[in-house]
Coordinates of C-alpha atoms in Angstrom, one line a residue:
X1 CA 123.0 -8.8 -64.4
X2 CA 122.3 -11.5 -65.9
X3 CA 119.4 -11.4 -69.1
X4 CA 117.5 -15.0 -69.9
X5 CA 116.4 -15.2 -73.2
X6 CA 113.5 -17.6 -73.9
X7 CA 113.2 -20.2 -76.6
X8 CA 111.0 -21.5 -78.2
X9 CA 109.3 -25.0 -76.6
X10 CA 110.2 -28.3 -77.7
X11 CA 107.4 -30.5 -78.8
X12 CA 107.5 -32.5 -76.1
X13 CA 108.6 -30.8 -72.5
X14 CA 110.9 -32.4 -69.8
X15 CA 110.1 -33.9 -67.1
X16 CA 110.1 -31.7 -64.0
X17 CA 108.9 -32.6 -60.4
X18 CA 105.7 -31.5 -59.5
X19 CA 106.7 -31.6 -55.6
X20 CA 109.4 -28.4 -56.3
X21 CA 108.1 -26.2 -54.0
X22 CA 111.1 -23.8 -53.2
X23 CA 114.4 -21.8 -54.9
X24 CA 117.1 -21.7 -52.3
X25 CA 120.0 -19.2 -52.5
X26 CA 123.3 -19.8 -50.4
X27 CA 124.3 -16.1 -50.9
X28 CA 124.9 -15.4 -47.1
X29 CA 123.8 -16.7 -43.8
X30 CA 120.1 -16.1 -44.0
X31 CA 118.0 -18.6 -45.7
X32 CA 116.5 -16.9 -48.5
X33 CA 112.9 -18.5 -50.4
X34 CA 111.7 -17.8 -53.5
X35 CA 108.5 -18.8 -54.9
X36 CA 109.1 -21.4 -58.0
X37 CA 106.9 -19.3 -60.5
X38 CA 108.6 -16.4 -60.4
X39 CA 111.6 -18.2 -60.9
X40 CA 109.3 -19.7 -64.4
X41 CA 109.0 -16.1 -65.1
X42 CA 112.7 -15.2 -64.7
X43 CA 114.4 -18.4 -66.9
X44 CA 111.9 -19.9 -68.7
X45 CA 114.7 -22.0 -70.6
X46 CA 114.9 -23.7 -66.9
X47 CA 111.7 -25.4 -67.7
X48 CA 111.9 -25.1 -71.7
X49 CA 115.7 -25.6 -72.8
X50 CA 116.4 -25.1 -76.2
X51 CA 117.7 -28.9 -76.9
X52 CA 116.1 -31.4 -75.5
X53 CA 117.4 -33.7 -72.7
X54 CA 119.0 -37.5 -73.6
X55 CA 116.5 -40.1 -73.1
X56 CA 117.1 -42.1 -70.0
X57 CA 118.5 -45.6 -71.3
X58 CA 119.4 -47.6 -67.8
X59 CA 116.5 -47.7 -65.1
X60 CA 118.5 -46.4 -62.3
X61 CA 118.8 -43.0 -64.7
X62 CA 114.5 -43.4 -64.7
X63 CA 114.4 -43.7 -61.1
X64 CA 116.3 -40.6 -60.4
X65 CA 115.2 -38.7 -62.4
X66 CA 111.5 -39.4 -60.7
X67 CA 112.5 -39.1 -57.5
X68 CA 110.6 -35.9 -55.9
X69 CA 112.4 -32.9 -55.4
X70 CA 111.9 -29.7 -52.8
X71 CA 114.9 -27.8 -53.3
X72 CA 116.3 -26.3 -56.3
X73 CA 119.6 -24.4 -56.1
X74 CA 122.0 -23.5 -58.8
X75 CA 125.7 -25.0 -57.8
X76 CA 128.9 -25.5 -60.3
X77 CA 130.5 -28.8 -60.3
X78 CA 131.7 -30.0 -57.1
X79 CA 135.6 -30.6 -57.1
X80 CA 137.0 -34.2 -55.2
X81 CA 138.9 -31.9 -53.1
X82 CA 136.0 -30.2 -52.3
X83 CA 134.3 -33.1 -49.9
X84 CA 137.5 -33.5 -47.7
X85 CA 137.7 -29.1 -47.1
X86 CA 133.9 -29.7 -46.0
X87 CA 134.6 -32.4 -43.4
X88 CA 137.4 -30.0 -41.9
X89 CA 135.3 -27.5 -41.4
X90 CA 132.3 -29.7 -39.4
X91 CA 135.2 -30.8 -37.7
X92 CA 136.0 -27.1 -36.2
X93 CA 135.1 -24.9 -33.7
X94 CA 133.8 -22.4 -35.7
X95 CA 130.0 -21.8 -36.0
X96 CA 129.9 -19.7 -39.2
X97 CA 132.5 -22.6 -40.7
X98 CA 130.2 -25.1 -39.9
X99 CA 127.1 -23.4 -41.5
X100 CA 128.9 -22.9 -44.8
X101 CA 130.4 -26.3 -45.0
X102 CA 126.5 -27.5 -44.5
X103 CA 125.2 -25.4 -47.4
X104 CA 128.2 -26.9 -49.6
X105 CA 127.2 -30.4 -48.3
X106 CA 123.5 -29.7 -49.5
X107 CA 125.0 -28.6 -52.7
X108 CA 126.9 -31.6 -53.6
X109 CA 123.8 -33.9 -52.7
X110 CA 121.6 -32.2 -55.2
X111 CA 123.9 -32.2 -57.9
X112 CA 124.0 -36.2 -57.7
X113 CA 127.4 -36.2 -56.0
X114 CA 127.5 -39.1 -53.2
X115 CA 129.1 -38.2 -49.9
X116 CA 128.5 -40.9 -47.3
X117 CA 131.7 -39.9 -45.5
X118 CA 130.4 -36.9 -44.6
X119 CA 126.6 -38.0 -43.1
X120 CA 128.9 -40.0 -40.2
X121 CA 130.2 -36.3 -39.8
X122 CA 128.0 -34.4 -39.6
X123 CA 125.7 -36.7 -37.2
X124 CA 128.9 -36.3 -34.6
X125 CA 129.5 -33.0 -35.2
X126 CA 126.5 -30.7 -36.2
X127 CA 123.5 -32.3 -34.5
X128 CA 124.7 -32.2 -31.2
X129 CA 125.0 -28.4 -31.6
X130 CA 122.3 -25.8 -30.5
X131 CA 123.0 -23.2 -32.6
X132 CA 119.7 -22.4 -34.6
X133 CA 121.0 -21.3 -37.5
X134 CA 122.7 -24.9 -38.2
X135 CA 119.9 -26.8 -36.5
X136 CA 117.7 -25.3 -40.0
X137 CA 120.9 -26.0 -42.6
X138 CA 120.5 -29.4 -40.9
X139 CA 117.0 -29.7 -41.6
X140 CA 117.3 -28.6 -45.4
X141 CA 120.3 -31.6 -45.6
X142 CA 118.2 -34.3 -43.9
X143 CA 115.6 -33.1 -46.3
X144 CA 117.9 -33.3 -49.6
X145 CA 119.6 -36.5 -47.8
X146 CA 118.8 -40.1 -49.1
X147 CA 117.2 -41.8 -46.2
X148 CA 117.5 -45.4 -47.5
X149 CA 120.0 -47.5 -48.3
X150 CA 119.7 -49.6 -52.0
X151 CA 117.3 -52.1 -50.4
X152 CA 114.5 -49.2 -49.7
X153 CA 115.6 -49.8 -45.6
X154 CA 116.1 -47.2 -43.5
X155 CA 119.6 -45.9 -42.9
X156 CA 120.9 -47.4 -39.3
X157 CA 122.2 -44.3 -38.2
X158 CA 118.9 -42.0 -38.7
X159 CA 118.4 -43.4 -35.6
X160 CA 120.0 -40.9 -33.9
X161 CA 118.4 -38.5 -36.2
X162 CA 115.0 -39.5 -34.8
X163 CA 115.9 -39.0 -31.8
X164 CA 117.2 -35.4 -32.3
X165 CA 114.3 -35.0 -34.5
X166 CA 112.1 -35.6 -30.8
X167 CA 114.1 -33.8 -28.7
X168 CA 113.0 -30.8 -31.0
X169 CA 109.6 -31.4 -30.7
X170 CA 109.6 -31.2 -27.1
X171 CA 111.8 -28.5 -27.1
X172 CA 110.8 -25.5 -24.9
X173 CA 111.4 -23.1 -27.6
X174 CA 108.2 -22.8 -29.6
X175 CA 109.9 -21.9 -32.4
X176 CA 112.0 -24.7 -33.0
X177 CA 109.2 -26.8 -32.4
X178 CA 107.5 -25.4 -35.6
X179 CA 110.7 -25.4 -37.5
X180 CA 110.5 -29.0 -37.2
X181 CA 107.4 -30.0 -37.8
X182 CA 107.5 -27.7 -41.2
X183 CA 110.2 -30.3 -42.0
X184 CA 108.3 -33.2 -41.2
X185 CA 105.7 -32.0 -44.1
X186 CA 108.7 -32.9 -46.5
X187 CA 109.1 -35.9 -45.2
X188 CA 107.8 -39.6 -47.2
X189 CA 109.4 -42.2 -45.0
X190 CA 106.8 -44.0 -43.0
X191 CA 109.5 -45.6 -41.5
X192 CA 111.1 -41.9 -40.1
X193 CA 107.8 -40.8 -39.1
X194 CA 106.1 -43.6 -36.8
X195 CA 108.3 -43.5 -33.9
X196 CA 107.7 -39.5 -33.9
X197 CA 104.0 -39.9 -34.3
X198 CA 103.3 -39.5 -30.2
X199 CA 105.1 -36.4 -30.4
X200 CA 103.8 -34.8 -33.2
X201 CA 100.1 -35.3 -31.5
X202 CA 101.0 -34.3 -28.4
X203 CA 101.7 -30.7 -29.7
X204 CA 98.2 -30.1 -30.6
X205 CA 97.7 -28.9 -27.1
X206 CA 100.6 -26.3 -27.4
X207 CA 100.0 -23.0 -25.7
X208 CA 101.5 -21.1 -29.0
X209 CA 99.5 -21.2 -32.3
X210 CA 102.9 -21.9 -34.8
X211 CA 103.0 -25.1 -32.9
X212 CA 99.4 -26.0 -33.3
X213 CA 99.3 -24.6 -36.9
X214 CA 102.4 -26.6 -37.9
X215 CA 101.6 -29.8 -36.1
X216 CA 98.1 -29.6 -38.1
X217 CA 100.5 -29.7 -41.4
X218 CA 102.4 -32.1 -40.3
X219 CA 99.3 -34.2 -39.8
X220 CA 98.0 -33.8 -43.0
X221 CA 101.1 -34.6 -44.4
X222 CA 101.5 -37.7 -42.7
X223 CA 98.2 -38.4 -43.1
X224 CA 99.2 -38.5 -47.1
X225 CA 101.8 -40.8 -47.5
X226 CA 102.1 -44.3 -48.2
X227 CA 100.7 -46.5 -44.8
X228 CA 100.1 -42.9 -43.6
X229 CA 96.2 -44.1 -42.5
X230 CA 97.8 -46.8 -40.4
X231 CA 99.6 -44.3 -38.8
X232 CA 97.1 -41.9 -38.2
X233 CA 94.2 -43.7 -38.5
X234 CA 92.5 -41.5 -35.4
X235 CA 94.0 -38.0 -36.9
X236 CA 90.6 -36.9 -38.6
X237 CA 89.1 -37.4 -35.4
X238 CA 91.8 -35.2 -33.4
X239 CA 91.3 -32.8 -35.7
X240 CA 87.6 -32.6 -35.9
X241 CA 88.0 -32.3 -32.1
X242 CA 90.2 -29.1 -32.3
X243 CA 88.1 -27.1 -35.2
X244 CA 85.3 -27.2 -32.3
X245 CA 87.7 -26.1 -29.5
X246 CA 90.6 -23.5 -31.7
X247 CA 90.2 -20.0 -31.2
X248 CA 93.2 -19.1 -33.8
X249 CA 92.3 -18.5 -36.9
X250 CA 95.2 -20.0 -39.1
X251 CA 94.8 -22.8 -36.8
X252 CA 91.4 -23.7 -38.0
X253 CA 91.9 -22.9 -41.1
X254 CA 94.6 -25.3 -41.6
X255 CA 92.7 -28.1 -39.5
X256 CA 89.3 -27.3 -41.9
X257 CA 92.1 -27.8 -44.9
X258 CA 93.5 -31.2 -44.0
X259 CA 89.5 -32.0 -43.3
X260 CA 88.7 -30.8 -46.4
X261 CA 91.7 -33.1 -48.0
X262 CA 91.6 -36.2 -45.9
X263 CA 88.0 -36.7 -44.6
X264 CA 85.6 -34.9 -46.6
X265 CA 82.4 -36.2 -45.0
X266 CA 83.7 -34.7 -41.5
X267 CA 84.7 -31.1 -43.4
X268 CA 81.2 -31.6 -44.8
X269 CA 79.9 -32.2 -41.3
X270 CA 81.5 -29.2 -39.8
X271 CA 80.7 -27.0 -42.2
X272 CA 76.7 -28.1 -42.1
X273 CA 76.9 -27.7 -38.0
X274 CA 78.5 -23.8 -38.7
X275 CA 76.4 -22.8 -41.4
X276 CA 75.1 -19.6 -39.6
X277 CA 78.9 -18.7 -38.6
X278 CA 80.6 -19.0 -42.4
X279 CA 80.0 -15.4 -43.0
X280 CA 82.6 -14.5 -39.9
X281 CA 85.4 -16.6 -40.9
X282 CA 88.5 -15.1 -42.4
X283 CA 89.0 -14.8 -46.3
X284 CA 91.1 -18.2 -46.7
X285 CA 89.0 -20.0 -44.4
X286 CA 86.0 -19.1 -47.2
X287 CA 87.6 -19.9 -50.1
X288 CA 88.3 -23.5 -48.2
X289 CA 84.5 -23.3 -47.8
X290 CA 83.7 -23.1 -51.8
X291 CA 86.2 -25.4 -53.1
X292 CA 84.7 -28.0 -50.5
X293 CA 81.3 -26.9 -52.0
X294 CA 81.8 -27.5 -55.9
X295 CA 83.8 -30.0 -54.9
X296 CA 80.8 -31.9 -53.4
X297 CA 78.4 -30.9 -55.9
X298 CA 80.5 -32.3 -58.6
X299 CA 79.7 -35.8 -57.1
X300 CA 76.7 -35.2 -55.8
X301 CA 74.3 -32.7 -57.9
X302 CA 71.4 -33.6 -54.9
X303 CA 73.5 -31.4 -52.6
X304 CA 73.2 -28.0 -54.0
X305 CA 70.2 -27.5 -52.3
X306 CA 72.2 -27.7 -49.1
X307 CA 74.4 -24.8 -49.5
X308 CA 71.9 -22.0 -51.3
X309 CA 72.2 -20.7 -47.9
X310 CA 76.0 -20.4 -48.0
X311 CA 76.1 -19.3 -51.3
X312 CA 74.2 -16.2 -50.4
X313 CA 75.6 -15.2 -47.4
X314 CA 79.1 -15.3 -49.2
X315 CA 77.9 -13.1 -52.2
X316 CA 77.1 -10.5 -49.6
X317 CA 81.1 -10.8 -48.2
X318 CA 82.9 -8.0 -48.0
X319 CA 85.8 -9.9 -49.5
X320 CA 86.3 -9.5 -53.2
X321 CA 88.4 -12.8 -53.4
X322 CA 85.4 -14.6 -51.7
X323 CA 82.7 -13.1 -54.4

């Protein structure tokens, strides 16, 4: 087992993406997350090495280095053989072949090595397939995968990933619609997302609740990129209209969220029309409730008036978290 030792900071600390929301292990099969602060806890040096890093001196270093970042995975140097054994494998029959060759793809991308040859690939060979398992090593690639060529256009053949990407969200497998739509939440290409934009809406109406809690993430998502409003200028709307008709918890929860973070005055609005009712909802749902509330009395002191009420029916909660 191996033992981390920490050192002491530098005076200045490096750079490290605030969008890194997940560890990723390839250590079999399964798909296995880890939260990113225990991984602080485990290998401080991670964040904190002992020597500090070379300043960038060419602009294309300062550009990469700022580009976001979702996955972080520990890989050895990729070998030039290395690319060729992966684009025998998508080229098989063989489904567990396939998956591994994925997760080595994935690998090679974050570690800055460029594979083009293999993208052409892998959009003949692996999305075609229904297997689940490589429909979500898929994802995680288009995910790690640089979407634009050196002009900031779109790639010509995430055409056809668009179109896979649809077919997923009218899939008649709930589950994969919800897969999907997590990955959309990842996504920062206005250009990817406004030819899926009638499908994503459409699953608000879903029978299952994973669709309609996803699809609500997705929104908000959306919602928060660059040109996002454009795209969903009616979204706050939509959603206001399914906080009065959801009977799911998490579903409302995550609609009173994006609310609460894209159109505060409508969060505001619902939460005035409910007052009697805040004392019922569920633990997360509440905490929502008083972040919106010192949030609003921050910029407004002439509102605190308005929520004594809510105040004191949350101090009597029965939820610890809450009081």
């Amino acid at each position: 087992m191996q033992t981390f030792v920490k050192s002491p900071r530098p005076a200045l600390p490096i750079f490290v993406p605030r969008t890194i929301t997940s560890v990723l292990f390839f250590g079999s099969t399964n798909l296995r997350f880890r939260s990113f602060l225990p991984l602080k806890r485990r290998c401080p040096d991670l964040l904190f090495p002992s020597t500090r890093l070379p300043p960038a001196t060419s602009p294309s270093l300062q550009s990469s280095m700022e580009k976001s970042c979702s996955l972080l995975i520990h890989f050895d140097k990729a070998t030039p053989a290395m690319a060729n054994k992966i684009k025998q494998a998508l080229e098989s029959n063989d489904v567990e072949a396939k998956t591994d060759a994925m997760k080595k793809a994935i690998l090679m991308i974050l570690n800055g090595e460029s594979v083009p040859q293999l993208f052409i690939t892998i959009i003949r060979y692996i999305l075609p397939s229904e297997d689940h398992i490589i429909q979500r090593v898929l994802l995680l690639y288009l995910e790690t995968l640089d979407k634009t060529d050196s002009t900031g256009r779109m790639l010509p053949e995430m055409i056809l990933v668009i179109q896979n990407l649809r077919n997923n969200l009218q899939h008649s497998n709930e589950y994969i619609r919800g897969v999907c739509l997590r990955f959309l939440c990842r996504v920062a290409e206005p250009e990817l997302m406004e030819p899926l934009v009638p499908s994503i809406i459409g699953n608000l109406d879903h029978r299952h609740s994973i669709v309609r809690r996803n699809v609500v993430l997705a929104l908000m998502s959306i919602y928060s990129i660059p040109y996002g409003e454009q795209l969903l200028d009616h979204a706050p709307e939509l959603i206001q209209q399914l906080l009065v008709s959801e009977l799911d918890a998490s579903v409302k929860r995550n609609a009173f969220l994006m609310l609460f973070n894209c159109a505060q005055f409508k969060a505001v609005d619902y939460l005035v029309s409910n007052i009697g009712r805040v004392s019922d909802w569920d633990e997360q749902m509440q905490m929502i409730v008083l972040e919106l509330i010192r949030k609003v009395c921050r910029t407004n002191r002439n509102e605190k008036g308005k929520y004594i009420q809510i105040i004191i029916s949350l101090l009597n909660s029965p939820l610890t978290a809450v009081v």
